[in-house]
């Protein structure tokens, strides 16, 4: 992660048009990407603004800022949301509603993590039983013993310097995108750490 810790970062929430949102979301500013507005409105959670081409919003956007875009655009609404939040100084983006939809859109939503990262913000996807992170340096995440931890290369190959809290250590391990070697590791402590020497990786936490 780029920041020193979530508590020291300026955090926002980005709501996408998925299938799940928790009762409580974390972020001092809440931005909905198009149909994410439906999700948060049904949950009765505060929203500050809605961004996108508004083709998936049910009914009118009322009581919040609308940031409309033409449908003929080159980015998804979620990508627009990431760019806006990074451009306005947020260094931590908590993403909700990213999973459970169309397969191509879910893949695009997961790819928002490196987009945010290389724009200067740590982003994390939160779903009902899944958290997804991205790093090309050092990452530390809270866990429970028995959680499944999977690492998937983002670069063609990722070389790990060290790790902590895993039943199968990653130190010195080089994983190619053409293998499934990083799937289904297991947390053996309440904190898991991953240090990348070369390349970049997605880190999945599947709650036990």
PDB file of C-alpha atoms in Angstrom:
ATOM      1  CA  UNK A   1       0.000   0.000   0.000  1.00  0.00           C
ATOM      2  CA  UNK A   2       1.162   3.512  -0.661  1.00  0.00           C
ATOM      3  CA  UNK A   3      -0.105   5.152   2.514  1.00  0.00           C
ATOM      4  CA  UNK A   4       1.153   4.717   6.071  1.00  0.00           C
ATOM      5  CA  UNK A   5      -2.189   3.273   7.147  1.00  0.00           C
ATOM      6  CA  UNK A   6      -5.883   3.707   6.570  1.00  0.00           C
ATOM      7  CA  UNK A   7      -6.267   5.797   9.742  1.00  0.00           C
ATOM      8  CA  UNK A   8      -3.812   8.387   8.390  1.00  0.00           C
ATOM      9  CA  UNK A   9      -5.414   8.660   4.967  1.00  0.00           C
ATOM     10  CA  UNK A  10      -8.184  10.837   3.579  1.00  0.00           C
ATOM     11  CA  UNK A  11     -10.824   8.227   2.834  1.00  0.00           C
ATOM     12  CA  UNK A  12     -13.780   8.125   0.463  1.00  0.00           C
ATOM     13  CA  UNK A  13     -16.298   5.433  -0.404  1.00  0.00           C
ATOM     14  CA  UNK A  14     -17.112   4.507  -4.000  1.00  0.00           C
ATOM     15  CA  UNK A  15     -20.377   2.619  -4.527  1.00  0.00           C
ATOM     16  CA  UNK A  16     -20.694   0.510  -7.678  1.00  0.00           C
ATOM     17  CA  UNK A  17     -23.731  -1.256  -9.132  1.00  0.00           C
ATOM     18  CA  UNK A  18     -23.178  -4.701  -7.617  1.00  0.00           C
ATOM     19  CA  UNK A  19     -25.216  -6.981  -5.400  1.00  0.00           C
ATOM     20  CA  UNK A  20     -24.024  -6.212  -1.884  1.00  0.00           C
ATOM     21  CA  UNK A  21     -23.461  -3.258   0.394  1.00  0.00           C
ATOM     22  CA  UNK A  22     -22.914  -3.528   4.168  1.00  0.00           C
ATOM     23  CA  UNK A  23     -25.009  -1.700   6.718  1.00  0.00           C
ATOM     24  CA  UNK A  24     -22.081   0.610   7.429  1.00  0.00           C
ATOM     25  CA  UNK A  25     -19.586   1.961   4.933  1.00  0.00           C
ATOM     26  CA  UNK A  26     -16.338   3.776   5.634  1.00  0.00           C
ATOM     27  CA  UNK A  27     -15.517   7.131   4.039  1.00  0.00           C
ATOM     28  CA  UNK A  28     -15.918  10.810   4.791  1.00  0.00           C
ATOM     29  CA  UNK A  29     -17.236  11.336   1.249  1.00  0.00           C
ATOM     30  CA  UNK A  30     -19.559   8.898  -0.533  1.00  0.00           C
ATOM     31  CA  UNK A  31     -19.582   8.836  -4.334  1.00  0.00           C
ATOM     32  CA  UNK A  32     -21.951   6.564  -6.254  1.00  0.00           C
ATOM     33  CA  UNK A  33     -21.071   5.424  -9.760  1.00  0.00           C
ATOM     34  CA  UNK A  34     -24.319   5.493 -11.738  1.00  0.00           C
ATOM     35  CA  UNK A  35     -26.431   2.486 -10.639  1.00  0.00           C
ATOM     36  CA  UNK A  36     -24.593   2.361  -7.324  1.00  0.00           C
ATOM     37  CA  UNK A  37     -27.020   5.116  -6.363  1.00  0.00           C
ATOM     38  CA  UNK A  38     -29.867   2.569  -6.455  1.00  0.00           C
ATOM     39  CA  UNK A  39     -27.945   0.267  -4.124  1.00  0.00           C
ATOM     40  CA  UNK A  40     -27.146   2.896  -1.538  1.00  0.00           C
ATOM     41  CA  UNK A  41     -30.601   4.454  -1.700  1.00  0.00           C
ATOM     42  CA  UNK A  42     -32.234   1.088  -0.947  1.00  0.00           C
ATOM     43  CA  UNK A  43     -29.846   0.643   1.979  1.00  0.00           C
ATOM     44  CA  UNK A  44     -30.699   4.087   3.344  1.00  0.00           C
ATOM     45  CA  UNK A  45     -27.064   5.165   3.484  1.00  0.00           C
ATOM     46  CA  UNK A  46     -25.862   8.726   2.950  1.00  0.00           C
ATOM     47  CA  UNK A  47     -24.630   9.685  -0.505  1.00  0.00           C
ATOM     48  CA  UNK A  48     -22.819  12.896  -1.451  1.00  0.00           C
ATOM     49  CA  UNK A  49     -22.702  12.651  -5.252  1.00  0.00           C
ATOM     50  CA  UNK A  50     -23.516  10.468  -8.246  1.00  0.00           C
ATOM     51  CA  UNK A  51     -21.202  10.248 -11.261  1.00  0.00           C
ATOM     52  CA  UNK A  52     -21.684   8.668 -14.693  1.00  0.00           C
ATOM     53  CA  UNK A  53     -23.990   8.608 -17.694  1.00  0.00           C
ATOM     54  CA  UNK A  54     -26.977   7.850 -15.410  1.00  0.00           C
ATOM     55  CA  UNK A  55     -28.283   5.076 -17.656  1.00  0.00           C
ATOM     56  CA  UNK A  56     -28.673   2.668 -14.726  1.00  0.00           C
ATOM     57  CA  UNK A  57     -30.170   5.038 -12.163  1.00  0.00           C
ATOM     58  CA  UNK A  58     -33.762   4.190 -11.250  1.00  0.00           C
ATOM     59  CA  UNK A  59     -35.719   7.438 -11.062  1.00  0.00           C
ATOM     60  CA  UNK A  60     -34.286  10.886 -10.532  1.00  0.00           C
ATOM     61  CA  UNK A  61     -31.139  11.802  -8.622  1.00  0.00           C
ATOM     62  CA  UNK A  62     -32.371  14.041  -5.821  1.00  0.00           C
ATOM     63  CA  UNK A  63     -30.760  15.761  -2.859  1.00  0.00           C
ATOM     64  CA  UNK A  64     -27.193  14.999  -3.933  1.00  0.00           C
ATOM     65  CA  UNK A  65     -24.731  16.381  -6.461  1.00  0.00           C
ATOM     66  CA  UNK A  66     -25.077  14.896  -9.954  1.00  0.00           C
ATOM     67  CA  UNK A  67     -21.917  14.677 -12.085  1.00  0.00           C
ATOM     68  CA  UNK A  68     -23.222  13.618 -15.512  1.00  0.00           C
ATOM     69  CA  UNK A  69     -21.213  12.251 -18.443  1.00  0.00           C
ATOM     70  CA  UNK A  70     -22.177  11.508 -22.017  1.00  0.00           C
ATOM     71  CA  UNK A  71     -22.830   7.831 -22.763  1.00  0.00           C
ATOM     72  CA  UNK A  72     -20.149   7.961 -25.497  1.00  0.00           C
ATOM     73  CA  UNK A  73     -17.204   7.858 -23.088  1.00  0.00           C
ATOM     74  CA  UNK A  74     -14.029   5.803 -22.886  1.00  0.00           C
ATOM     75  CA  UNK A  75     -14.191   4.871 -19.181  1.00  0.00           C
ATOM     76  CA  UNK A  76     -16.650   2.996 -17.014  1.00  0.00           C
ATOM     77  CA  UNK A  77     -18.573   4.984 -14.437  1.00  0.00           C
ATOM     78  CA  UNK A  78     -16.459   3.359 -11.738  1.00  0.00           C
ATOM     79  CA  UNK A  79     -13.283   4.474 -13.499  1.00  0.00           C
ATOM     80  CA  UNK A  80     -14.652   8.021 -13.659  1.00  0.00           C
ATOM     81  CA  UNK A  81     -15.339   7.815  -9.941  1.00  0.00           C
ATOM     82  CA  UNK A  82     -11.779   6.687  -9.201  1.00  0.00           C
ATOM     83  CA  UNK A  83     -10.315   9.525 -11.273  1.00  0.00           C
ATOM     84  CA  UNK A  84     -12.514  12.108  -9.562  1.00  0.00           C
ATOM     85  CA  UNK A  85     -11.708  10.898  -6.048  1.00  0.00           C
ATOM     86  CA  UNK A  86      -7.973  10.704  -6.731  1.00  0.00           C
ATOM     87  CA  UNK A  87      -8.114  14.112  -8.397  1.00  0.00           C
ATOM     88  CA  UNK A  88      -9.727  15.691  -5.343  1.00  0.00           C
ATOM     89  CA  UNK A  89      -7.129  14.471  -2.866  1.00  0.00           C
ATOM     90  CA  UNK A  90      -8.462  11.195  -1.503  1.00  0.00           C
ATOM     91  CA  UNK A  91      -5.689   8.707  -0.744  1.00  0.00           C
ATOM     92  CA  UNK A  92      -7.883   5.827   0.434  1.00  0.00           C
ATOM     93  CA  UNK A  93     -10.882   4.560  -1.546  1.00  0.00           C
ATOM     94  CA  UNK A  94     -13.163   1.915  -0.072  1.00  0.00           C
ATOM     95  CA  UNK A  95     -15.088   0.284  -2.917  1.00  0.00           C
ATOM     96  CA  UNK A  96     -18.452  -1.399  -2.362  1.00  0.00           C
ATOM     97  CA  UNK A  97     -20.803  -3.122  -4.807  1.00  0.00           C
ATOM     98  CA  UNK A  98     -17.962  -4.255  -7.092  1.00  0.00           C
ATOM     99  CA  UNK A  99     -18.830  -7.952  -7.254  1.00  0.00           C
ATOM    100  CA  UNK A 100     -21.795 -10.095  -8.221  1.00  0.00           C
ATOM    101  CA  UNK A 101     -22.689  -8.516 -11.540  1.00  0.00           C
ATOM    102  CA  UNK A 102     -21.772  -9.198 -15.156  1.00  0.00           C
ATOM    103  CA  UNK A 103     -18.460 -11.059 -15.436  1.00  0.00           C
ATOM    104  CA  UNK A 104     -16.781  -8.437 -17.640  1.00  0.00           C
ATOM    105  CA  UNK A 105     -17.907  -5.624 -15.364  1.00  0.00           C
ATOM    106  CA  UNK A 106     -16.648  -7.467 -12.283  1.00  0.00           C
ATOM    107  CA  UNK A 107     -13.255  -7.883 -13.973  1.00  0.00           C
ATOM    108  CA  UNK A 108     -13.250  -4.185 -14.815  1.00  0.00           C
ATOM    109  CA  UNK A 109     -14.189  -3.304 -11.243  1.00  0.00           C
ATOM    110  CA  UNK A 110     -11.307  -5.344  -9.832  1.00  0.00           C
ATOM    111  CA  UNK A 111      -8.977  -3.549 -12.246  1.00  0.00           C
ATOM    112  CA  UNK A 112      -9.973  -0.269 -10.586  1.00  0.00           C
ATOM    113  CA  UNK A 113      -7.580  -1.203  -7.776  1.00  0.00           C
ATOM    114  CA  UNK A 114      -4.346  -0.739  -9.788  1.00  0.00           C
ATOM    115  CA  UNK A 115      -5.874   2.280 -11.545  1.00  0.00           C
ATOM    116  CA  UNK A 116      -6.372   3.954  -8.167  1.00  0.00           C
ATOM    117  CA  UNK A 117      -3.006   2.753  -6.881  1.00  0.00           C
ATOM    118  CA  UNK A 118      -1.040   4.308  -9.708  1.00  0.00           C
ATOM    119  CA  UNK A 119      -3.055   7.512  -9.369  1.00  0.00           C
ATOM    120  CA  UNK A 120      -1.814   7.734  -5.775  1.00  0.00           C
ATOM    121  CA  UNK A 121      -4.566   6.109  -3.707  1.00  0.00           C
ATOM    122  CA  UNK A 122      -4.912   2.812  -1.872  1.00  0.00           C
ATOM    123  CA  UNK A 123      -8.181   1.167  -2.887  1.00  0.00           C
ATOM    124  CA  UNK A 124      -9.833  -1.892  -1.387  1.00  0.00           C
ATOM    125  CA  UNK A 125     -12.895  -3.813  -2.586  1.00  0.00           C
ATOM    126  CA  UNK A 126     -15.221  -4.932   0.211  1.00  0.00           C
ATOM    127  CA  UNK A 127     -17.924  -7.517  -0.363  1.00  0.00           C
ATOM    128  CA  UNK A 128     -19.942  -9.787   1.916  1.00  0.00           C
ATOM    129  CA  UNK A 129     -17.198 -12.356   2.483  1.00  0.00           C
ATOM    130  CA  UNK A 130     -14.384 -11.060   0.258  1.00  0.00           C
ATOM    131  CA  UNK A 131     -11.829  -8.274   0.362  1.00  0.00           C
ATOM    132  CA  UNK A 132      -9.505  -7.523  -2.562  1.00  0.00           C
ATOM    133  CA  UNK A 133      -6.274  -5.514  -2.332  1.00  0.00           C
ATOM    134  CA  UNK A 134      -3.480  -4.525  -4.710  1.00  0.00           C
ATOM    135  CA  UNK A 135       0.196  -3.863  -4.108  1.00  0.00           C
ATOM    136  CA  UNK A 136       3.593  -3.598  -5.782  1.00  0.00           C
ATOM    137  CA  UNK A 137       5.401  -3.019  -2.482  1.00  0.00           C
ATOM    138  CA  UNK A 138       4.214  -3.863   1.041  1.00  0.00           C
ATOM    139  CA  UNK A 139       0.724  -4.807   2.168  1.00  0.00           C
ATOM    140  CA  UNK A 140      -0.581  -5.654   5.625  1.00  0.00           C
ATOM    141  CA  UNK A 141      -4.180  -6.710   6.174  1.00  0.00           C
ATOM    142  CA  UNK A 142      -6.200  -7.763   9.235  1.00  0.00           C
ATOM    143  CA  UNK A 143      -7.458 -11.349   9.116  1.00  0.00           C
ATOM    144  CA  UNK A 144      -8.877 -14.141  11.167  1.00  0.00           C
ATOM    145  CA  UNK A 145      -7.079 -17.450  11.469  1.00  0.00           C
ATOM    146  CA  UNK A 146      -8.341 -19.786   8.781  1.00  0.00           C
ATOM    147  CA  UNK A 147      -9.160 -17.088   6.228  1.00  0.00           C
ATOM    148  CA  UNK A 148      -8.182 -18.001   2.681  1.00  0.00           C
ATOM    149  CA  UNK A 149      -5.562 -15.686   1.191  1.00  0.00           C
ATOM    150  CA  UNK A 150      -4.945 -15.802  -2.551  1.00  0.00           C
ATOM    151  CA  UNK A 151      -2.330 -13.834  -4.466  1.00  0.00           C
ATOM    152  CA  UNK A 152      -2.796 -13.352  -8.204  1.00  0.00           C
ATOM    153  CA  UNK A 153      -0.150 -11.680 -10.332  1.00  0.00           C
ATOM    154  CA  UNK A 154      -1.098  -8.400 -11.996  1.00  0.00           C
ATOM    155  CA  UNK A 155       2.230  -8.176 -13.788  1.00  0.00           C
ATOM    156  CA  UNK A 156       3.435 -10.993 -16.022  1.00  0.00           C
ATOM    157  CA  UNK A 157       5.359 -12.335 -13.041  1.00  0.00           C
ATOM    158  CA  UNK A 158       5.537 -11.277  -9.402  1.00  0.00           C
ATOM    159  CA  UNK A 159       8.503 -11.974  -7.116  1.00  0.00           C
ATOM    160  CA  UNK A 160       7.808 -11.872  -3.381  1.00  0.00           C
ATOM    161  CA  UNK A 161      10.440 -10.662  -0.944  1.00  0.00           C
ATOM    162  CA  UNK A 162       8.746 -11.994   2.181  1.00  0.00           C
ATOM    163  CA  UNK A 163       5.401 -12.629   3.836  1.00  0.00           C
ATOM    164  CA  UNK A 164       3.948 -13.079   7.302  1.00  0.00           C
ATOM    165  CA  UNK A 165       0.992 -14.878   8.824  1.00  0.00           C
ATOM    166  CA  UNK A 166       0.562 -17.455   6.050  1.00  0.00           C
ATOM    167  CA  UNK A 167       0.733 -21.239   6.289  1.00  0.00           C
ATOM    168  CA  UNK A 168       2.686 -21.284   3.007  1.00  0.00           C
ATOM    169  CA  UNK A 169       5.318 -18.497   3.095  1.00  0.00           C
ATOM    170  CA  UNK A 170       5.848 -16.445  -0.046  1.00  0.00           C
ATOM    171  CA  UNK A 171       9.460 -15.388   0.601  1.00  0.00           C
ATOM    172  CA  UNK A 172      11.523 -15.798  -2.561  1.00  0.00           C
ATOM    173  CA  UNK A 173       8.575 -17.169  -4.514  1.00  0.00           C
ATOM    174  CA  UNK A 174       8.105 -16.090  -8.141  1.00  0.00           C
ATOM    175  CA  UNK A 175       4.593 -16.585  -9.509  1.00  0.00           C
ATOM    176  CA  UNK A 176       3.706 -16.316 -13.188  1.00  0.00           C
ATOM    177  CA  UNK A 177       0.329 -15.283 -14.548  1.00  0.00           C
ATOM    178  CA  UNK A 178       0.339 -18.642 -16.335  1.00  0.00           C
ATOM    179  CA  UNK A 179       0.043 -20.627 -13.083  1.00  0.00           C
ATOM    180  CA  UNK A 180      -2.484 -20.908 -10.252  1.00  0.00           C
ATOM    181  CA  UNK A 181       0.170 -21.302  -7.575  1.00  0.00           C
ATOM    182  CA  UNK A 182      -0.977 -18.384  -5.444  1.00  0.00           C
ATOM    183  CA  UNK A 183      -4.547 -19.592  -4.884  1.00  0.00           C
ATOM    184  CA  UNK A 184      -5.900 -20.701  -1.487  1.00  0.00           C
ATOM    185  CA  UNK A 185      -3.153 -19.948   1.000  1.00  0.00           C
ATOM    186  CA  UNK A 186      -4.342 -19.807   4.621  1.00  0.00           C
ATOM    187  CA  UNK A 187      -3.963 -17.162   7.334  1.00  0.00           C
ATOM    188  CA  UNK A 188      -2.451 -18.485  10.561  1.00  0.00           C
ATOM    189  CA  UNK A 189      -2.496 -15.180  12.456  1.00  0.00           C
ATOM    190  CA  UNK A 190      -4.674 -12.104  12.784  1.00  0.00           C
ATOM    191  CA  UNK A 191      -2.423 -10.129  10.451  1.00  0.00           C
ATOM    192  CA  UNK A 192      -1.151 -11.139   7.036  1.00  0.00           C
ATOM    193  CA  UNK A 193       1.674  -9.244   5.337  1.00  0.00           C
ATOM    194  CA  UNK A 194       3.002  -9.459   1.807  1.00  0.00           C
ATOM    195  CA  UNK A 195       6.146  -7.790   0.504  1.00  0.00           C
ATOM    196  CA  UNK A 196       6.714  -7.613  -3.246  1.00  0.00           C
ATOM    197  CA  UNK A 197      10.244  -7.346  -4.623  1.00  0.00           C
ATOM    198  CA  UNK A 198       9.327  -7.152  -8.302  1.00  0.00           C
ATOM    199  CA  UNK A 199       6.020  -6.872 -10.132  1.00  0.00           C
ATOM    200  CA  UNK A 200       2.562  -6.382  -8.641  1.00  0.00           C
ATOM    201  CA  UNK A 201      -0.239  -8.563  -7.331  1.00  0.00           C
ATOM    202  CA  UNK A 202      -3.855  -8.693  -6.270  1.00  0.00           C
ATOM    203  CA  UNK A 203      -4.387 -10.103  -2.778  1.00  0.00           C
ATOM    204  CA  UNK A 204      -7.743 -11.696  -1.949  1.00  0.00           C
ATOM    205  CA  UNK A 205      -8.994 -12.337   1.572  1.00  0.00           C
ATOM    206  CA  UNK A 206     -11.887 -14.817   1.731  1.00  0.00           C
ATOM    207  CA  UNK A 207     -13.359 -14.792   5.219  1.00  0.00           C
ATOM    208  CA  UNK A 208     -13.616 -18.148   6.951  1.00  0.00           C
TER     209      UNK A 208
END
